[in-house]
Amino acid sequence: MLYLSACGSSLDIGEASDITVNRFPEYSLKIEEISLKESSLMLSVRNGEIGEIGSGNERDFFLEISRGGKWHSIAADEISNTSEIHTFSGERYITVNWEKRYGNLPSGRYRVVKYFFFPTDDGSQGEGFYLADEFEI
């Protein structure tokens, strides 16, 4: 978990999240670098050499905030995004920027969450799962 300090602002915090993250130990999402100036996180996606996994592009992620020992959704502004699919094998780095969706984040404990799936032989999306990592501001 990374720790940083920043100026405060307010968030529209929603219901407690019921998603399960990091349920496959062979796959991981880890925050490698955080930049408050750029409002961004550099993430590494590791795929334990088992096979390819798929996901959307660098805009396809969401943040949650910890409140009372539970993770809660944060309302995000709509952004335009393409429906492209990226494949991940081995280790790959991506940078995500939260400012356009969430603005300045106030102090708190957050997690970045990204959806992945196992591609099927016919090229469609198979079973899906979420990977996440935590950080503090």
mmCIF file of N, CA and C in Angstrom:
data_model
loop_
_atom_site.group_PDB
_atom_site.id
_atom_site.type_symbol
_atom_site.label_atom_id
_atom_site.label_comp_id
_atom_site.label_asym_id
_atom_site.label_seq_id
_atom_site.Cartn_x
_atom_site.Cartn_y
_atom_site.Cartn_z
ATOM 1 N N MET A 1 0.848 -1.166 0.000
ATOM 2 C CA MET A 1 0.000 0.000 0.000
ATOM 3 C C MET A 1 0.894 1.229 0.000
ATOM 4 N N LEU A 2 0.538 2.221 -0.800
ATOM 5 C CA LEU A 2 1.288 3.469 -0.878
ATOM 6 C C LEU A 2 0.581 4.550 -0.084
ATOM 7 N N TYR A 3 1.358 5.510 0.462
ATOM 8 C CA TYR A 3 0.811 6.609 1.243
ATOM 9 C C TYR A 3 1.295 7.926 0.665
ATOM 10 N N LEU A 4 0.384 8.895 0.505
ATOM 11 C CA LEU A 4 0.731 10.229 0.031
ATOM 12 C C LEU A 4 -0.161 11.233 0.734
ATOM 13 N N SER A 5 0.197 12.513 0.659
ATOM 14 C CA SER A 5 -0.675 13.535 1.242
ATOM 15 C C SER A 5 -1.144 14.476 0.151
ATOM 16 N N ALA A 6 -2.365 15.019 0.348
ATOM 17 C CA ALA A 6 -2.946 15.909 -0.662
ATOM 18 C C ALA A 6 -3.948 16.837 -0.011
ATOM 19 N N CYS A 7 -4.391 17.828 -0.783
ATOM 20 C CA CYS A 7 -5.426 18.754 -0.327
ATOM 21 C C CYS A 7 -6.764 18.029 -0.288
ATOM 22 N N GLY A 8 -7.668 18.503 0.527
ATOM 23 C CA GLY A 8 -8.965 17.862 0.665
ATOM 24 C C GLY A 8 -9.974 18.321 -0.365
ATOM 25 N N SER A 9 -10.943 17.500 -0.628
ATOM 26 C CA SER A 9 -12.123 17.816 -1.420
ATOM 27 C C SER A 9 -13.182 16.804 -1.019
ATOM 28 N N SER A 10 -14.366 16.877 -1.608
ATOM 29 C CA SER A 10 -15.421 15.957 -1.187
ATOM 30 C C SER A 10 -15.763 14.985 -2.307
ATOM 31 N N LEU A 11 -16.267 13.818 -1.916
ATOM 32 C CA LEU A 11 -16.645 12.773 -2.856
ATOM 33 C C LEU A 11 -18.098 12.396 -2.630
ATOM 34 N N ASP A 12 -18.738 11.893 -3.679
ATOM 35 C CA ASP A 12 -20.082 11.339 -3.573
ATOM 36 C C ASP A 12 -19.914 9.838 -3.337
ATOM 37 N N ILE A 13 -19.994 9.434 -2.063
ATOM 38 C CA ILE A 13 -19.728 8.055 -1.679
ATOM 39 C C ILE A 13 -21.028 7.269 -1.680
ATOM 40 N N GLY A 14 -20.988 6.111 -2.341
ATOM 41 C CA GLY A 14 -22.178 5.288 -2.493
ATOM 42 C C GLY A 14 -22.241 4.139 -1.502
ATOM 43 N N GLU A 15 -22.985 3.141 -1.892
ATOM 44 C CA GLU A 15 -23.208 1.959 -1.066
ATOM 45 C C GLU A 15 -21.926 1.143 -0.902
ATOM 46 N N ALA A 16 -21.949 0.261 0.093
ATOM 47 C CA ALA A 16 -20.830 -0.656 0.292
ATOM 48 C C ALA A 16 -20.728 -1.580 -0.922
ATOM 49 N N SER A 17 -19.508 -1.848 -1.328
ATOM 50 C CA SER A 17 -19.242 -2.692 -2.490
ATOM 51 C C SER A 17 -19.397 -4.163 -2.113
ATOM 52 N N ASP A 18 -19.925 -4.951 -3.040
ATOM 53 C CA ASP A 18 -20.049 -6.384 -2.786
ATOM 54 C C ASP A 18 -19.193 -7.214 -3.744
ATOM 55 N N ILE A 19 -18.270 -6.563 -4.444
ATOM 56 C CA ILE A 19 -17.440 -7.318 -5.386
ATOM 57 C C ILE A 19 -16.301 -8.016 -4.645
ATOM 58 N N THR A 20 -15.895 -9.141 -5.179
ATOM 59 C CA THR A 20 -14.750 -9.884 -4.664
ATOM 60 C C THR A 20 -13.566 -9.585 -5.565
ATOM 61 N N VAL A 21 -12.440 -9.231 -4.967
ATOM 62 C CA VAL A 21 -11.244 -8.917 -5.751
ATOM 63 C C VAL A 21 -10.135 -9.918 -5.436
ATOM 64 N N ASN A 22 -9.214 -10.041 -6.384
ATOM 65 C CA ASN A 22 -7.984 -10.827 -6.212
ATOM 66 C C ASN A 22 -8.266 -12.277 -5.813
ATOM 67 N N ARG A 23 -9.241 -12.901 -6.475
ATOM 68 C CA ARG A 23 -9.586 -14.271 -6.102
ATOM 69 C C ARG A 23 -8.742 -15.333 -6.798
ATOM 70 N N PHE A 24 -7.920 -14.915 -7.761
ATOM 71 C CA PHE A 24 -7.002 -15.835 -8.421
ATOM 72 C C PHE A 24 -5.575 -15.419 -8.069
ATOM 73 N N PRO A 25 -4.883 -16.160 -7.215
ATOM 74 C CA PRO A 25 -3.539 -15.741 -6.787
ATOM 75 C C PRO A 25 -2.515 -15.697 -7.922
ATOM 76 N N GLU A 26 -2.811 -16.340 -9.037
ATOM 77 C CA GLU A 26 -1.876 -16.342 -10.171
ATOM 78 C C GLU A 26 -1.830 -14.997 -10.885
ATOM 79 N N TYR A 27 -2.829 -14.150 -10.636
ATOM 80 C CA TYR A 27 -2.940 -12.861 -11.313
ATOM 81 C C TYR A 27 -2.915 -11.751 -10.280
ATOM 82 N N SER A 28 -2.236 -10.639 -10.605
ATOM 83 C CA SER A 28 -2.200 -9.530 -9.641
ATOM 84 C C SER A 28 -2.167 -8.194 -10.360
ATOM 85 N N LEU A 29 -2.665 -7.203 -9.659
ATOM 86 C CA LEU A 29 -2.591 -5.813 -10.081
ATOM 87 C C LEU A 29 -1.906 -5.093 -8.926
ATOM 88 N N LYS A 30 -0.817 -4.398 -9.213
ATOM 89 C CA LYS A 30 -0.051 -3.740 -8.160
ATOM 90 C C LYS A 30 0.241 -2.305 -8.564
ATOM 91 N N ILE A 31 0.090 -1.390 -7.607
ATOM 92 C CA ILE A 31 0.456 0.005 -7.849
ATOM 93 C C ILE A 31 1.969 0.103 -7.764
ATOM 94 N N GLU A 32 2.585 0.513 -8.853
ATOM 95 C CA GLU A 32 4.038 0.659 -8.900
ATOM 96 C C GLU A 32 4.463 2.084 -8.585
ATOM 97 N N GLU A 33 3.625 3.051 -8.952
ATOM 98 C CA GLU A 33 3.969 4.466 -8.766
ATOM 99 C C GLU A 33 2.677 5.266 -8.701
ATOM 100 N N ILE A 34 2.689 6.303 -7.871
ATOM 101 C CA ILE A 34 1.530 7.183 -7.770
ATOM 102 C C ILE A 34 2.001 8.617 -7.917
ATOM 103 N N SER A 35 1.248 9.423 -8.647
ATOM 104 C CA SER A 35 1.589 10.828 -8.848
ATOM 105 C C SER A 35 0.371 11.683 -8.534
ATOM 106 N N LEU A 36 0.425 12.420 -7.423
ATOM 107 C CA LEU A 36 -0.677 13.326 -7.111
ATOM 108 C C LEU A 36 -0.715 14.481 -8.089
ATOM 109 N N LYS A 37 0.443 14.930 -8.544
ATOM 110 C CA LYS A 37 0.499 16.040 -9.498
ATOM 111 C C LYS A 37 -0.214 15.672 -10.797
ATOM 112 N N GLU A 38 -0.029 14.459 -11.242
ATOM 113 C CA GLU A 38 -0.646 13.990 -12.490
ATOM 114 C C GLU A 38 -1.968 13.262 -12.243
ATOM 115 N N SER A 39 -2.357 13.100 -10.978
ATOM 116 C CA SER A 39 -3.576 12.352 -10.615
ATOM 117 C C SER A 39 -3.580 10.974 -11.262
ATOM 118 N N SER A 40 -2.449 10.272 -11.148
ATOM 119 C CA SER A 40 -2.347 9.004 -11.854
ATOM 120 C C SER A 40 -1.668 7.925 -11.015
ATOM 121 N N LEU A 41 -1.929 6.706 -11.423
ATOM 122 C CA LEU A 41 -1.309 5.521 -10.848
ATOM 123 C C LEU A 41 -0.686 4.722 -11.979
ATOM 124 N N MET A 42 0.566 4.277 -11.794
ATOM 125 C CA MET A 42 1.138 3.319 -12.728
ATOM 126 C C MET A 42 0.918 1.940 -12.112
ATOM 127 N N LEU A 43 0.266 1.074 -12.864
ATOM 128 C CA LEU A 43 -0.095 -0.255 -12.388
ATOM 129 C C LEU A 43 0.670 -1.316 -13.152
ATOM 130 N N SER A 44 1.049 -2.370 -12.460
ATOM 131 C CA SER A 44 1.573 -3.540 -13.155
ATOM 132 C C SER A 44 0.526 -4.639 -13.047
ATOM 133 N N VAL A 45 0.304 -5.297 -14.154
ATOM 134 C CA VAL A 45 -0.601 -6.441 -14.202
ATOM 135 C C VAL A 45 0.280 -7.655 -14.433
ATOM 136 N N ARG A 46 0.238 -8.580 -13.496
ATOM 137 C CA ARG A 46 1.059 -9.783 -13.600
ATOM 138 C C ARG A 46 0.156 -10.990 -13.811
ATOM 139 N N ASN A 47 0.560 -11.771 -14.771
ATOM 140 C CA ASN A 47 -0.191 -12.956 -15.154
ATOM 141 C C ASN A 47 0.751 -14.126 -14.987
ATOM 142 N N GLY A 48 0.684 -14.860 -13.930
ATOM 143 C CA GLY A 48 1.606 -15.933 -13.590
ATOM 144 C C GLY A 48 1.911 -16.939 -14.683
ATOM 145 N N GLU A 49 2.023 -16.493 -15.917
ATOM 146 C CA GLU A 49 2.392 -17.347 -17.056
ATOM 147 C C GLU A 49 1.413 -18.497 -17.277
ATOM 148 N N ILE A 50 0.184 -18.339 -16.825
ATOM 149 C CA ILE A 50 -0.815 -19.387 -16.991
ATOM 150 C C ILE A 50 -1.501 -19.267 -18.341
ATOM 151 N N GLY A 51 -1.699 -18.077 -18.796
ATOM 152 C CA GLY A 51 -2.374 -17.832 -20.060
ATOM 153 C C GLY A 51 -2.795 -16.382 -20.122
ATOM 154 N N GLU A 52 -3.223 -15.965 -21.287
ATOM 155 C CA GLU A 52 -3.624 -14.565 -21.454
ATOM 156 C C GLU A 52 -4.920 -14.266 -20.720
ATOM 157 N N ILE A 53 -5.018 -13.004 -20.282
ATOM 158 C CA ILE A 53 -6.271 -12.481 -19.761
ATOM 159 C C ILE A 53 -6.575 -11.212 -20.542
ATOM 160 N N GLY A 54 -7.830 -10.839 -20.588
ATOM 161 C CA GLY A 54 -8.233 -9.653 -21.328
ATOM 162 C C GLY A 54 -8.820 -8.605 -20.406
ATOM 163 N N SER A 55 -8.804 -7.352 -20.874
ATOM 164 C CA SER A 55 -9.402 -6.239 -20.140
ATOM 165 C C SER A 55 -9.585 -5.080 -21.104
ATOM 166 N N GLY A 56 -10.257 -4.053 -20.620
ATOM 167 C CA GLY A 56 -10.402 -2.833 -21.400
ATOM 168 C C GLY A 56 -9.132 -2.001 -21.343
ATOM 169 N N ASN A 57 -9.198 -0.795 -21.875
ATOM 170 C CA ASN A 57 -8.021 0.071 -21.933
ATOM 171 C C ASN A 57 -7.755 0.753 -20.593
ATOM 172 N N GLU A 58 -6.852 1.740 -20.600
ATOM 173 C CA GLU A 58 -6.430 2.415 -19.370
ATOM 174 C C GLU A 58 -7.528 3.265 -18.735
ATOM 175 N N ARG A 59 -8.609 3.530 -19.440
ATOM 176 C CA ARG A 59 -9.726 4.284 -18.846
ATOM 177 C C ARG A 59 -10.746 3.368 -18.174
ATOM 178 N N ASP A 60 -10.571 2.087 -18.348
ATOM 179 C CA ASP A 60 -11.518 1.099 -17.846
ATOM 180 C C ASP A 60 -11.090 0.621 -16.448
ATOM 181 N N PHE A 61 -11.405 1.442 -15.432
ATOM 182 C CA PHE A 61 -11.087 1.128 -14.042
ATOM 183 C C PHE A 61 -12.051 1.909 -13.164
ATOM 184 N N PHE A 62 -12.073 1.611 -11.881
ATOM 185 C CA PHE A 62 -12.824 2.447 -10.947
ATOM 186 C C PHE A 62 -12.134 2.460 -9.599
ATOM 187 N N LEU A 63 -12.493 3.456 -8.789
ATOM 188 C CA LEU A 63 -11.939 3.609 -7.447
ATOM 189 C C LEU A 63 -13.025 3.360 -6.417
ATOM 190 N N GLU A 64 -12.607 2.829 -5.282
ATOM 191 C CA GLU A 64 -13.475 2.690 -4.118
ATOM 192 C C GLU A 64 -12.740 3.277 -2.924
ATOM 193 N N ILE A 65 -13.499 3.676 -1.898
ATOM 194 C CA ILE A 65 -12.923 4.265 -0.692
ATOM 195 C C ILE A 65 -13.344 3.423 0.510
ATOM 196 N N SER A 66 -12.444 3.317 1.477
ATOM 197 C CA SER A 66 -12.725 2.557 2.689
ATOM 198 C C SER A 66 -13.423 3.452 3.708
ATOM 199 N N ARG A 67 -14.547 2.969 4.217
ATOM 200 C CA ARG A 67 -15.307 3.664 5.259
ATOM 201 C C ARG A 67 -15.841 2.615 6.228
ATOM 202 N N GLY A 68 -15.500 2.752 7.505
ATOM 203 C CA GLY A 68 -16.017 1.820 8.505
ATOM 204 C C GLY A 68 -15.636 0.376 8.255
ATOM 205 N N GLY A 69 -14.444 0.150 7.701
ATOM 206 C CA GLY A 69 -13.980 -1.208 7.444
ATOM 207 C C GLY A 69 -14.551 -1.858 6.194
ATOM 208 N N LYS A 70 -15.323 -1.109 5.399
ATOM 209 C CA LYS A 70 -15.889 -1.639 4.157
ATOM 210 C C LYS A 70 -15.509 -0.737 2.994
ATOM 211 N N TRP A 71 -15.453 -1.334 1.814
ATOM 212 C CA TRP A 71 -15.187 -0.574 0.597
ATOM 213 C C TRP A 71 -16.497 -0.045 0.048
ATOM 214 N N HIS A 72 -16.476 1.224 -0.384
ATOM 215 C CA HIS A 72 -17.668 1.877 -0.928
ATOM 216 C C HIS A 72 -17.370 2.434 -2.315
ATOM 217 N N SER A 73 -18.386 2.395 -3.168
ATOM 218 C CA SER A 73 -18.245 2.982 -4.499
ATOM 219 C C SER A 73 -18.139 4.499 -4.383
ATOM 220 N N ILE A 74 -17.522 5.104 -5.372
ATOM 221 C CA ILE A 74 -17.415 6.559 -5.478
ATOM 222 C C ILE A 74 -18.050 6.942 -6.808
ATOM 223 N N ALA A 75 -18.995 7.879 -6.763
ATOM 224 C CA ALA A 75 -19.621 8.333 -8.009
ATOM 225 C C ALA A 75 -18.560 8.960 -8.903
ATOM 226 N N ALA A 76 -18.589 8.600 -10.174
ATOM 227 C CA ALA A 76 -17.600 9.098 -11.131
ATOM 228 C C ALA A 76 -18.306 9.829 -12.262
ATOM 229 N N ASP A 77 -17.649 10.840 -12.797
ATOM 230 C CA ASP A 77 -18.169 11.523 -13.976
ATOM 231 C C ASP A 77 -18.068 10.591 -15.176
ATOM 232 N N GLU A 78 -19.008 10.730 -16.095
ATOM 233 C CA GLU A 78 -18.983 9.948 -17.328
ATOM 234 C C GLU A 78 -17.806 10.398 -18.188
ATOM 235 N N ILE A 79 -17.177 9.452 -18.825
ATOM 236 C CA ILE A 79 -16.101 9.761 -19.769
ATOM 237 C C ILE A 79 -16.369 8.987 -21.054
ATOM 238 N N SER A 80 -15.837 9.498 -22.142
ATOM 239 C CA SER A 80 -15.946 8.731 -23.379
ATOM 240 C C SER A 80 -14.841 7.685 -23.370
ATOM 241 N N ASN A 81 -15.176 6.513 -23.849
ATOM 242 C CA ASN A 81 -14.225 5.416 -23.833
ATOM 243 C C ASN A 81 -14.521 4.500 -25.008
ATOM 244 N N THR A 82 -13.505 3.897 -25.534
ATOM 245 C CA THR A 82 -13.677 2.933 -26.613
ATOM 246 C C THR A 82 -13.859 1.547 -26.007
ATOM 247 N N SER A 83 -14.358 0.634 -26.787
ATOM 248 C CA SER A 83 -14.596 -0.718 -26.279
ATOM 249 C C SER A 83 -13.490 -1.679 -26.698
ATOM 250 N N GLU A 84 -12.294 -1.154 -26.851
ATOM 251 C CA GLU A 84 -11.186 -2.010 -27.258
ATOM 252 C C GLU A 84 -10.825 -3.001 -26.156
ATOM 253 N N ILE A 85 -10.307 -4.137 -26.569
ATOM 254 C CA ILE A 85 -9.880 -5.180 -25.643
ATOM 255 C C ILE A 85 -8.359 -5.291 -25.723
ATOM 256 N N HIS A 86 -7.729 -5.318 -24.562
ATOM 257 C CA HIS A 86 -6.283 -5.518 -24.478
ATOM 258 C C HIS A 86 -6.025 -6.883 -23.855
ATOM 259 N N THR A 87 -5.008 -7.565 -24.351
ATOM 260 C CA THR A 87 -4.627 -8.835 -23.741
ATOM 261 C C THR A 87 -3.384 -8.628 -22.894
ATOM 262 N N PHE A 88 -3.329 -9.357 -21.806
ATOM 263 C CA PHE A 88 -2.228 -9.258 -20.853
ATOM 264 C C PHE A 88 -1.629 -10.644 -20.675
ATOM 265 N N SER A 89 -0.334 -10.741 -20.892
ATOM 266 C CA SER A 89 0.385 -11.975 -20.602
ATOM 267 C C SER A 89 1.714 -11.578 -19.982
ATOM 268 N N GLY A 90 2.229 -12.411 -19.112
ATOM 269 C CA GLY A 90 3.457 -12.045 -18.405
ATOM 270 C C GLY A 90 3.210 -10.855 -17.501
ATOM 271 N N GLU A 91 3.971 -9.783 -17.708
ATOM 272 C CA GLU A 91 3.798 -8.561 -16.923
ATOM 273 C C GLU A 91 3.639 -7.387 -17.877
ATOM 274 N N ARG A 92 2.702 -6.520 -17.566
ATOM 275 C CA ARG A 92 2.439 -5.349 -18.404
ATOM 276 C C ARG A 92 2.132 -4.164 -17.506
ATOM 277 N N TYR A 93 2.567 -2.984 -17.931
ATOM 278 C CA TYR A 93 2.348 -1.760 -17.160
ATOM 279 C C TYR A 93 1.329 -0.878 -17.874
ATOM 280 N N ILE A 94 0.435 -0.282 -17.078
ATOM 281 C CA ILE A 94 -0.525 0.685 -17.606
ATOM 282 C C ILE A 94 -0.609 1.846 -16.623
ATOM 283 N N THR A 95 -0.925 3.018 -17.126
ATOM 284 C CA THR A 95 -1.108 4.190 -16.270
ATOM 285 C C THR A 95 -2.559 4.624 -16.366
ATOM 286 N N VAL A 96 -3.184 4.795 -15.201
ATOM 287 C CA VAL A 96 -4.572 5.255 -15.151
ATOM 288 C C VAL A 96 -4.606 6.629 -14.501
ATOM 289 N N ASN A 97 -5.491 7.489 -14.989
ATOM 290 C CA ASN A 97 -5.626 8.850 -14.466
ATOM 291 C C ASN A 97 -7.030 9.001 -13.902
ATOM 292 N N TRP A 98 -7.128 9.391 -12.626
ATOM 293 C CA TRP A 98 -8.443 9.485 -11.987
ATOM 294 C C TRP A 98 -9.069 10.872 -12.040
ATOM 295 N N GLU A 99 -8.330 11.921 -12.386
ATOM 296 C CA GLU A 99 -8.833 13.292 -12.247
ATOM 297 C C GLU A 99 -10.098 13.556 -13.065
ATOM 298 N N LYS A 100 -10.154 13.117 -14.306
ATOM 299 C CA LYS A 100 -11.325 13.400 -15.146
ATOM 300 C C LYS A 100 -12.579 12.706 -14.634
ATOM 301 N N ARG A 101 -12.424 11.608 -13.940
ATOM 302 C CA ARG A 101 -13.580 10.862 -13.429
ATOM 303 C C ARG A 101 -13.941 11.218 -12.000
ATOM 304 N N TYR A 102 -12.915 11.489 -11.168
ATOM 305 C CA TYR A 102 -13.153 11.665 -9.736
ATOM 306 C C TYR A 102 -12.713 13.020 -9.195
ATOM 307 N N GLY A 103 -11.994 13.813 -9.968
ATOM 308 C CA GLY A 103 -11.475 15.089 -9.478
ATOM 309 C C GLY A 103 -10.350 14.870 -8.483
ATOM 310 N N ASN A 104 -10.092 15.876 -7.640
ATOM 311 C CA ASN A 104 -9.080 15.737 -6.589
ATOM 312 C C ASN A 104 -9.605 14.806 -5.507
ATOM 313 N N LEU A 105 -8.783 13.885 -5.085
ATOM 314 C CA LEU A 105 -9.193 12.950 -4.043
ATOM 315 C C LEU A 105 -8.802 13.491 -2.673
ATOM 316 N N PRO A 106 -9.734 13.511 -1.726
ATOM 317 C CA PRO A 106 -9.381 13.923 -0.367
ATOM 318 C C PRO A 106 -8.597 12.812 0.333
ATOM 319 N N SER A 107 -8.054 13.129 1.489
ATOM 320 C CA SER A 107 -7.333 12.120 2.265
ATOM 321 C C SER A 107 -8.237 10.923 2.508
ATOM 322 N N GLY A 108 -7.657 9.752 2.433
ATOM 323 C CA GLY A 108 -8.426 8.539 2.677
ATOM 324 C C GLY A 108 -7.694 7.320 2.165
ATOM 325 N N ARG A 109 -8.292 6.164 2.410
ATOM 326 C CA ARG A 109 -7.759 4.889 1.932
ATOM 327 C C ARG A 109 -8.607 4.462 0.738
ATOM 328 N N TYR A 110 -7.960 4.202 -0.383
ATOM 329 C CA TYR A 110 -8.631 3.885 -1.641
ATOM 330 C C TYR A 110 -8.138 2.552 -2.183
ATOM 331 N N ARG A 111 -8.915 2.014 -3.110
ATOM 332 C CA ARG A 111 -8.404 0.911 -3.924
ATOM 333 C C ARG A 111 -8.808 1.163 -5.367
ATOM 334 N N VAL A 112 -7.882 0.841 -6.248
ATOM 335 C CA VAL A 112 -8.139 0.905 -7.680
ATOM 336 C C VAL A 112 -8.545 -0.508 -8.096
ATOM 337 N N VAL A 113 -9.616 -0.605 -8.883
ATOM 338 C CA VAL A 113 -10.171 -1.898 -9.272
ATOM 339 C C VAL A 113 -10.282 -1.941 -10.793
ATOM 340 N N LYS A 114 -9.880 -3.063 -11.369
ATOM 341 C CA LYS A 114 -9.960 -3.236 -12.818
ATOM 342 C C LYS A 114 -10.522 -4.623 -13.110
ATOM 343 N N TYR A 115 -11.423 -4.669 -14.093
ATOM 344 C CA TYR A 115 -12.076 -5.918 -14.497
ATOM 345 C C TYR A 115 -11.229 -6.629 -15.550
ATOM 346 N N PHE A 116 -11.096 -7.937 -15.401
ATOM 347 C CA PHE A 116 -10.390 -8.787 -16.359
ATOM 348 C C PHE A 116 -11.272 -9.985 -16.685
ATOM 349 N N PHE A 117 -10.905 -10.702 -17.741
ATOM 350 C CA PHE A 117 -11.651 -11.906 -18.111
ATOM 351 C C PHE A 117 -10.718 -12.879 -18.811
ATOM 352 N N PHE A 118 -11.136 -14.133 -18.820
ATOM 353 C CA PHE A 118 -10.414 -15.172 -19.547
ATOM 354 C C PHE A 118 -11.013 -15.255 -20.943
ATOM 355 N N PRO A 119 -10.205 -15.026 -21.992
ATOM 356 C CA PRO A 119 -10.732 -15.145 -23.356
ATOM 357 C C PRO A 119 -11.079 -16.605 -23.675
ATOM 358 N N THR A 120 -12.103 -16.796 -24.471
ATOM 359 C CA THR A 120 -12.478 -18.144 -24.894
ATOM 360 C C THR A 120 -11.859 -18.432 -26.262
ATOM 361 N N ASP A 121 -11.952 -19.675 -26.684
ATOM 362 C CA ASP A 121 -11.378 -20.069 -27.975
ATOM 363 C C ASP A 121 -11.993 -19.317 -29.146
ATOM 364 N N ASP A 122 -13.262 -18.926 -29.021
ATOM 365 C CA ASP A 122 -13.911 -18.212 -30.125
ATOM 366 C C ASP A 122 -13.714 -16.693 -30.044
ATOM 367 N N GLY A 123 -12.893 -16.231 -29.084
ATOM 368 C CA GLY A 123 -12.591 -14.804 -28.979
ATOM 369 C C GLY A 123 -13.541 -14.017 -28.103
ATOM 370 N N SER A 124 -14.544 -14.662 -27.542
ATOM 371 C CA SER A 124 -15.477 -13.946 -26.663
ATOM 372 C C SER A 124 -14.936 -13.903 -25.230
ATOM 373 N N GLN A 125 -15.657 -13.182 -24.382
ATOM 374 C CA GLN A 125 -15.243 -13.070 -22.988
ATOM 375 C C GLN A 125 -15.745 -14.265 -22.196
ATOM 376 N N GLY A 126 -14.821 -14.911 -21.507
ATOM 377 C CA GLY A 126 -15.187 -15.998 -20.609
ATOM 378 C C GLY A 126 -15.404 -15.451 -19.208
ATOM 379 N N GLU A 127 -15.106 -16.263 -18.217
ATOM 380 C CA GLU A 127 -15.298 -15.879 -16.819
ATOM 381 C C GLU A 127 -14.560 -14.587 -16.498
ATOM 382 N N GLY A 128 -15.228 -13.681 -15.788
ATOM 383 C CA GLY A 128 -14.635 -12.402 -15.423
ATOM 384 C C GLY A 128 -14.241 -12.348 -13.961
ATOM 385 N N PHE A 129 -13.323 -11.443 -13.651
ATOM 386 C CA PHE A 129 -12.865 -11.276 -12.273
ATOM 387 C C PHE A 129 -12.264 -9.889 -12.112
ATOM 388 N N TYR A 130 -12.138 -9.444 -10.867
ATOM 389 C CA TYR A 130 -11.584 -8.128 -10.553
ATOM 390 C C TYR A 130 -10.243 -8.267 -9.850
ATOM 391 N N LEU A 131 -9.305 -7.397 -10.245
ATOM 392 C CA LEU A 131 -8.037 -7.260 -9.531
ATOM 393 C C LEU A 131 -7.988 -5.866 -8.933
ATOM 394 N N ALA A 132 -7.352 -5.733 -7.761
ATOM 395 C CA ALA A 132 -7.317 -4.440 -7.073
ATOM 396 C C ALA A 132 -6.039 -4.301 -6.259
ATOM 397 N N ASP A 133 -5.691 -3.053 -5.969
ATOM 398 C CA ASP A 133 -4.615 -2.733 -5.029
ATOM 399 C C ASP A 133 -5.026 -1.469 -4.293
ATOM 400 N N GLU A 134 -4.451 -1.268 -3.118
ATOM 401 C CA GLU A 134 -4.842 -0.167 -2.239
ATOM 402 C C GLU A 134 -3.779 0.917 -2.176
ATOM 403 N N PHE A 135 -4.242 2.142 -1.888
ATOM 404 C CA PHE A 135 -3.327 3.261 -1.658
ATOM 405 C C PHE A 135 -3.987 4.250 -0.719
ATOM 406 N N GLU A 136 -3.176 5.095 -0.094
ATOM 407 C CA GLU A 136 -3.688 6.129 0.814
ATOM 408 C C GLU A 136 -3.204 7.496 0.384
ATOM 409 N N ILE A 137 -4.072 8.471 0.568
ATOM 410 C CA ILE A 137 -3.734 9.875 0.328
ATOM 411 C C ILE A 137 -3.924 10.598 1.640
#
